[in-house]
XYZ file of C-alpha atoms in Angstrom:
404
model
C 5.646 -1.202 21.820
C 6.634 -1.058 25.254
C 9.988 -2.397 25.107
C 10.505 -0.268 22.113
C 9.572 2.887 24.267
C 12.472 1.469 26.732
C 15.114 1.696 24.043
C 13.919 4.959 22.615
C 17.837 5.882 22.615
C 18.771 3.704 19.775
C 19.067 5.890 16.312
C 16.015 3.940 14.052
C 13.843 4.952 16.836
C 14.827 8.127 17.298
C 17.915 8.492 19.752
C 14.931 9.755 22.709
C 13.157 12.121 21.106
C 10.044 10.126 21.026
C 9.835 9.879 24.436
C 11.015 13.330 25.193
C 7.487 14.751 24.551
C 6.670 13.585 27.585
C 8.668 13.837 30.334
C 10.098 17.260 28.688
C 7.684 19.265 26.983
C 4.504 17.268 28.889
C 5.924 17.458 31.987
C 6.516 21.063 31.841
C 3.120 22.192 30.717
C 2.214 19.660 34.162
C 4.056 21.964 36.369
C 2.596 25.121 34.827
C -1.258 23.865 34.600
C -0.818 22.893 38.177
C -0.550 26.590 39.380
C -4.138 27.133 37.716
C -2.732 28.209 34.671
C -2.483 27.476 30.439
C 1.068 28.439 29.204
C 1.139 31.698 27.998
C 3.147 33.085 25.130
C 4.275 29.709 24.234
C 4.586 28.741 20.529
C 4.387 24.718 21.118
C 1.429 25.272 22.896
C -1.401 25.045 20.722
C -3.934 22.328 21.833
C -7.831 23.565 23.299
C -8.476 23.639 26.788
C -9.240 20.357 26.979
C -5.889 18.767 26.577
C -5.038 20.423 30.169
C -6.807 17.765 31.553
C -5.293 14.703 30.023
C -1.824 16.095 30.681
C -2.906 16.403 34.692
C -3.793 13.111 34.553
C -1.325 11.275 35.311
C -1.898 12.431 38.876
C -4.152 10.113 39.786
C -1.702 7.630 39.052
C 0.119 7.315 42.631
C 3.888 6.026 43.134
C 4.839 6.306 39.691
C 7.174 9.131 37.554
C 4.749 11.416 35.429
C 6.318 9.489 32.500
C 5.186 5.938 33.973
C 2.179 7.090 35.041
C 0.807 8.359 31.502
C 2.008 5.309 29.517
C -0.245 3.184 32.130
C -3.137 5.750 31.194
C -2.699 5.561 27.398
C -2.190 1.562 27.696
C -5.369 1.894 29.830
C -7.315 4.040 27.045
C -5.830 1.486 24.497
C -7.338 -1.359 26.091
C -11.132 0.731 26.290
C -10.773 1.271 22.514
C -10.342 -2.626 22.646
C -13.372 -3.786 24.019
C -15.549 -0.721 22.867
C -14.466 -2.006 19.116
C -15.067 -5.730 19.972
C -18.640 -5.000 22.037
C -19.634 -3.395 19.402
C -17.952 -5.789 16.806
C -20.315 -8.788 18.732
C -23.890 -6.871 17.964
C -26.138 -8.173 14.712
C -24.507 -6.835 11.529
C -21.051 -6.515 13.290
C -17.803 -7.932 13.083
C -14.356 -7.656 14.717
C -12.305 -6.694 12.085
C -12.577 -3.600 13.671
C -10.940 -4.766 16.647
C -8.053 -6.614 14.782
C -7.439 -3.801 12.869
C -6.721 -1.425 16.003
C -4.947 -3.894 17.753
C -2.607 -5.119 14.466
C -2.536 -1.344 13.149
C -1.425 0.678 16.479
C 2.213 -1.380 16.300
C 2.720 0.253 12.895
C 3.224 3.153 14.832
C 6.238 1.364 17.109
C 6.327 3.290 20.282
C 4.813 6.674 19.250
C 1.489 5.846 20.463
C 2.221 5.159 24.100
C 4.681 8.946 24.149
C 1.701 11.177 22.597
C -1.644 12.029 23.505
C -3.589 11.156 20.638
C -4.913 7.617 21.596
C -6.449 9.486 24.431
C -8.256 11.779 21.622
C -9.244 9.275 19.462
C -10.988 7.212 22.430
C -13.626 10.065 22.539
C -13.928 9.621 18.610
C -14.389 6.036 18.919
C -17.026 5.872 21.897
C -18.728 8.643 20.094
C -19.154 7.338 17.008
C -20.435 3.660 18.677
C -22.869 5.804 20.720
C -24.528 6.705 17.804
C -27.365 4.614 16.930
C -28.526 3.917 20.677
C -27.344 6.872 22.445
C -27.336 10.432 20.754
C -26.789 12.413 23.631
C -23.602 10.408 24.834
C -22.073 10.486 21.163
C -22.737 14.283 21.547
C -21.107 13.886 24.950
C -17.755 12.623 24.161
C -17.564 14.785 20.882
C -17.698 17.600 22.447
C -14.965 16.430 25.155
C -12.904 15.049 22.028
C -13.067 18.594 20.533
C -12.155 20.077 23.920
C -9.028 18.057 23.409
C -8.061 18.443 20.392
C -10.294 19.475 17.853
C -11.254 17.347 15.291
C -13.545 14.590 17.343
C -15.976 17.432 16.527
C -16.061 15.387 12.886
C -17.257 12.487 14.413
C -20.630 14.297 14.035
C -20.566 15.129 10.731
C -22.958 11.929 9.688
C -25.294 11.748 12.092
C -28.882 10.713 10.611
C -31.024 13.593 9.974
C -33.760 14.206 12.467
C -33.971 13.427 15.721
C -30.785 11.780 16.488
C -29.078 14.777 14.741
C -30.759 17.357 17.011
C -30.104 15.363 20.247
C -26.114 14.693 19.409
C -25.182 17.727 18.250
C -26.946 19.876 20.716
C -25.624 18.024 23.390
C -22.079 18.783 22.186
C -22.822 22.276 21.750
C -23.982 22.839 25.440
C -21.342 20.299 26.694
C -18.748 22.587 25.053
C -19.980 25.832 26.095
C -20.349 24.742 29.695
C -16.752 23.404 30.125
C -15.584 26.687 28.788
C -17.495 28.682 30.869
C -15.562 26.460 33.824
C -12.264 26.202 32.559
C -12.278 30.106 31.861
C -13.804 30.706 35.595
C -10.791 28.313 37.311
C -7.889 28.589 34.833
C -5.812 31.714 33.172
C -4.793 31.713 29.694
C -7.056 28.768 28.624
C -7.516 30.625 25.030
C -4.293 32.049 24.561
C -3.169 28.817 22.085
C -5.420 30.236 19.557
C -2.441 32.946 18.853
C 0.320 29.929 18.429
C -1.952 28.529 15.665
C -2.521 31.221 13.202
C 1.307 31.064 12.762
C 1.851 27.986 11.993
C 3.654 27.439 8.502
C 3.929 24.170 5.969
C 5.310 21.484 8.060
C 8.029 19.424 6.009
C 5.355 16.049 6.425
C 2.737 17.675 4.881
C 1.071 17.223 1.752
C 2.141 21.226 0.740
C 5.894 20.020 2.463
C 5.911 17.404 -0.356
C 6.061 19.805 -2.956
C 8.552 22.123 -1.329
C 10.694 18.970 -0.518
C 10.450 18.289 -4.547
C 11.066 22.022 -5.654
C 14.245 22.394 -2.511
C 15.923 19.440 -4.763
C 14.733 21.361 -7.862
C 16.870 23.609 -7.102
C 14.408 26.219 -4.975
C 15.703 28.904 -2.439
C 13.778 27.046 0.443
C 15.081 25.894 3.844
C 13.972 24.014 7.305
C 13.431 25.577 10.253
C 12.344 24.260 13.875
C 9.800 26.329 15.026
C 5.926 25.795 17.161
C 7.062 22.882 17.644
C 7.438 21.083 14.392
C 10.209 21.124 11.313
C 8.900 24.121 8.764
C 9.948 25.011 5.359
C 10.707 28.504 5.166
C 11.483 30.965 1.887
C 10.068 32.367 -1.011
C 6.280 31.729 -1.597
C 6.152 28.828 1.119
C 3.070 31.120 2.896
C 1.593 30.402 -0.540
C 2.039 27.118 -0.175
C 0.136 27.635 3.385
C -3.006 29.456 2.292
C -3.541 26.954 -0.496
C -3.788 24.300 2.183
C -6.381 26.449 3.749
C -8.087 26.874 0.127
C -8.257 23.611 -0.058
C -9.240 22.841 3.472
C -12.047 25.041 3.211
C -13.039 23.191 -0.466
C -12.683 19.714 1.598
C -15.563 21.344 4.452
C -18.047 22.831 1.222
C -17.593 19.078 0.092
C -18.999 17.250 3.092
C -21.722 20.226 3.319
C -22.864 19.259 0.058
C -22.568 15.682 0.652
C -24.902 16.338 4.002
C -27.419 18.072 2.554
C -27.637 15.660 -1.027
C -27.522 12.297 0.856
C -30.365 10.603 0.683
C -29.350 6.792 2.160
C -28.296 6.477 5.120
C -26.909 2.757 6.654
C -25.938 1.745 10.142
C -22.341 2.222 9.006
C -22.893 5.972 7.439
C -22.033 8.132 10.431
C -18.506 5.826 10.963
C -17.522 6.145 6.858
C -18.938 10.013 6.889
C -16.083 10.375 10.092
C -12.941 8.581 8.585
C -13.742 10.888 5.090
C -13.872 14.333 6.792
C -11.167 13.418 8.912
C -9.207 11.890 6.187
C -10.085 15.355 3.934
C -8.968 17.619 6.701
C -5.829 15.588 7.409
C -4.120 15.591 3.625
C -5.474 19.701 3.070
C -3.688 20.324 6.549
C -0.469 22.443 6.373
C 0.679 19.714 9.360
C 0.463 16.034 9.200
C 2.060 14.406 12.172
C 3.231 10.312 12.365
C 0.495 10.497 15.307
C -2.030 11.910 13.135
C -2.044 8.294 11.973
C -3.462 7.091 15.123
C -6.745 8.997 14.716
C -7.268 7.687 10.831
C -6.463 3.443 12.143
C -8.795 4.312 14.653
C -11.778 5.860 12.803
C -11.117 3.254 10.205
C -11.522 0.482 13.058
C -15.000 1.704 13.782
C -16.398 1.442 9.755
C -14.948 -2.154 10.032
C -17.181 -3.024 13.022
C -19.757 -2.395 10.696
C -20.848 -4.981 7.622
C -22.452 -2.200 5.964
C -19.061 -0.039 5.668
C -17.639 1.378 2.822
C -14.499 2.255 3.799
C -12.439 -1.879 3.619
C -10.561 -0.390 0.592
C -9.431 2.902 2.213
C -8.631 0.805 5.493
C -6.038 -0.860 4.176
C -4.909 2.192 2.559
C -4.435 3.743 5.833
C -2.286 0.458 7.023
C -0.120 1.267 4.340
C 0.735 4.466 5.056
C 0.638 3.805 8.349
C 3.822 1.323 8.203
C 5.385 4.300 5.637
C 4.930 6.699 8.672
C 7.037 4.515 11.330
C 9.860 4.486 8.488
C 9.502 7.967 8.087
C 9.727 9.343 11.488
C 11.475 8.308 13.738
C 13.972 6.302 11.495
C 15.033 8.287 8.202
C 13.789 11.495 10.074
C 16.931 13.222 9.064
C 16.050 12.291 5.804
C 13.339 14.086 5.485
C 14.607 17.294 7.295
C 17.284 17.514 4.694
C 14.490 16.610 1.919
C 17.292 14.212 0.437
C 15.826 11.703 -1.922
C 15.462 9.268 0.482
C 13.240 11.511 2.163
C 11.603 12.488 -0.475
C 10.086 9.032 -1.709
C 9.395 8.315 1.285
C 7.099 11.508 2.244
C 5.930 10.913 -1.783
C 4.854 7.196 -0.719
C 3.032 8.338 2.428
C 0.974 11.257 1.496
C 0.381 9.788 -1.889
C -1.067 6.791 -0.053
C -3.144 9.282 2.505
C -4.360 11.338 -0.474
C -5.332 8.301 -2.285
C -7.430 7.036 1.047
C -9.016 10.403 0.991
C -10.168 10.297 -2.690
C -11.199 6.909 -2.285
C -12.897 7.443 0.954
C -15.071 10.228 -0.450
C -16.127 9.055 -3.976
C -17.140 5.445 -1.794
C -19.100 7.546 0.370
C -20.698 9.378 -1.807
C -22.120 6.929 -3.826
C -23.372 5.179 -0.574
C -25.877 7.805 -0.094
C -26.418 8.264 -3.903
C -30.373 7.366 -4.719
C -29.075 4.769 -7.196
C -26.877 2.584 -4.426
C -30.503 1.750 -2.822
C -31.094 -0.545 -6.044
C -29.831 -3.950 -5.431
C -27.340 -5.452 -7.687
C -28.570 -8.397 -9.363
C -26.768 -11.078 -9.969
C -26.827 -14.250 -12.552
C -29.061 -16.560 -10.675
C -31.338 -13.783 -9.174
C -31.354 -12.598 -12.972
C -32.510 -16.287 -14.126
C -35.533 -16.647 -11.085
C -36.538 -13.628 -12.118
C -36.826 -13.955 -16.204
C -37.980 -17.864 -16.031
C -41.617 -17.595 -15.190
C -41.972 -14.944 -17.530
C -39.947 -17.319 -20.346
C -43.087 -19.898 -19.956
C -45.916 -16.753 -19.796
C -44.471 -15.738 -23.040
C -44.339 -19.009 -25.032
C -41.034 -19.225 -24.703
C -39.183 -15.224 -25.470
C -37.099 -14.350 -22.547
C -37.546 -10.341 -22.130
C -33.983 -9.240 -21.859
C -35.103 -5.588 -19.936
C -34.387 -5.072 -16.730
């Protein structure tokens, strides 16, 4: 990954524009968040308060560019996503499939990972979610400093045993969050003002609703692509449409995991790391926005149900690999392909949201029946059948009773 991120010029990886997030558009929000600040009027800013403080970071890191300086911090968070997933991968019940599959999974990516913030993110996830069953208050902890980041970590919440645990975790995040506000507000200006860049954003061409415009543009439809808060948008007749029925169906994906909170019944040591990976996985493919990096949260979450024997989730892991190797084909390499929603592009985009949206249905109806009453019955199999039905074969002079 490194020496791809050195050669970042060549055309399949993107002639620099990978790396250009960071010692361009990074870099500048650096300078400004130095003077005390959050950009203001800025349409590519659109991250919480939180992210400030990962992209002043690299600060600490002395005698190095701000570009060499984060890659050594996001190698630094990969490695603590490492051993978190292979501790935890050692404990009774556990394996380290979790581990493998982070560490074989992240390459997938090529060099996107070490140019973007979102390993950093999805370290809070992870220690969150392996806090869980020993330590509420720390999963709260990091969820809340995940969702100070970037939002969704919050999810990693989402199946928390009821009770105690439940109370502990999610209070925690609640006053973590309000507290950092409270200081961010009192020593920065402008830390809210990227809530008005994101109730403009449109369909983004590598989204699920971007699919369907790609399909209708070659159809023949009036739609075009334009470059704007910082992503490639289709824009034309009826693509807001196209926008609010992501949000429909964003909303339908939240009702879902409501009712599946309140109707679950069962829960295992692995329920709180499947329950993550599905609403994440939900609110990824209803999103009007699905970035290549937004593939580094779903390997990760799915790393953390494979530390776990009792997951659900092995199918819908190796879903995610799929379209994980479909995204580093996508973008950077036949990005053009895409923009100009030739054929080419087209399959491809077809291929990887087909194989996210199949993850996500997958992921759900697994989970679901998890926590349905009937899963706590234990399958029986032929010779468990036989021990069973044998003593009562000799009690009955000899007729087998063939009821369960």
């Amino acid at each position: 990954m490194l020496w791809l991120l050195t050669h970042d010029q060549y055309p399949l990886l993107g002639r620099g524009g990978v790396a250009r997030e960071v010692w361009k558009l990074y870099f500048h929000w650096y300078g400004v968040l130095r003077h005390g600040a959050f950009p203001s009027g800025d349409q590519l800013w659109q991250y919480p308060p939180g992210a400030g403080a990962v992209l002043l970071s690299p600060a600490l890191v002395p005698g190095l560019t701000y570009f060499q300086a984060f890659v050594v911090l996001t190698l630094v968070t990969d490695a603590v996503i490492v051993l978190a997933l292979a501790r935890a991968g050692t404990r009774r019940g556990s394996t380290l499939l979790g581990a493998a599959l982070w560490t074989a999974g992240l390459p997938l990516l090529l060099h996107i990972p070490l140019a973007r913030y979102d390993v950093q993110v999805t370290a809070f996830a992870v220690i969150s979610l392996l806090a869980v069953p020993r330590h509420a208050r720390t999963s709260g902890v990091f969820a809340a400093l995940g969702a100070l980041v970037k939002v969704w970590p919050a999810l990693a919440l989402i199946g928390t045993p009821r009770g105690r645990t439940t109370r502990q975790a999610w209070t925690t995040a609640l006053v973590t969050v309000v507290t950092l506000l409270a200081v961010v507000e009192a020593l920065f200006r402008n830390p809210f003002d990227f809530l008005r860049q994101q109730g403009g954003r449109g369909v983004q061409i590598e989204s699920l609703g971007g699919t369907v415009l790609m399909f209708a543009r070659r159809a023949g439809w009036p739609v075009r692509t334009r470059y704007q808060y910082g992503a490639v948008e289709f824009v034309g007749p009826h693509v807001h449409l196209v926008a609010v029925g992501s949000l429909v169906l964003t909303g339908a994906a939240f009702a879902l995991l409501l009712l599946w909170r309140l109707q679950n019944r069962r829960w295992t040591p692995a329920t709180p790391y499947d329950a993550a990976l599905t609403a994440v996985l939900l609110f990824t493919v209803t999103s009007r926005v699905i970035s290549p990096q937004y593939m580094i949260w779903l390997v990760g979450l799915a790393a953390v149900c494979l530390t776990s024997r009792h997951t659900t989730q092995r199918p819908v892991a190796l879903l995610l690999l799929a379209a994980t190797a479909v995204s580093a084909v996508e973008y950077p390499a036949y990005y053009g392909e895409v923009v100009n929603s030739t054929w080419t592009g087209c399959v491809l985009m077809l291929a990887r949201n087909g194989l996210l949206m199949s993850a996500a249905v997958v992921s759900l109806v697994r989970l679901w029946r998890s926590g349905h009453p009937l899963a706590e019955r234990p399958e029986t199999d032929a010779s468990s059948w036989i021990s069973d039905r044998i003593p009562a074969y000799f009690r009955t002079g000899g007729e087998l009773p063939l009821n369960r």
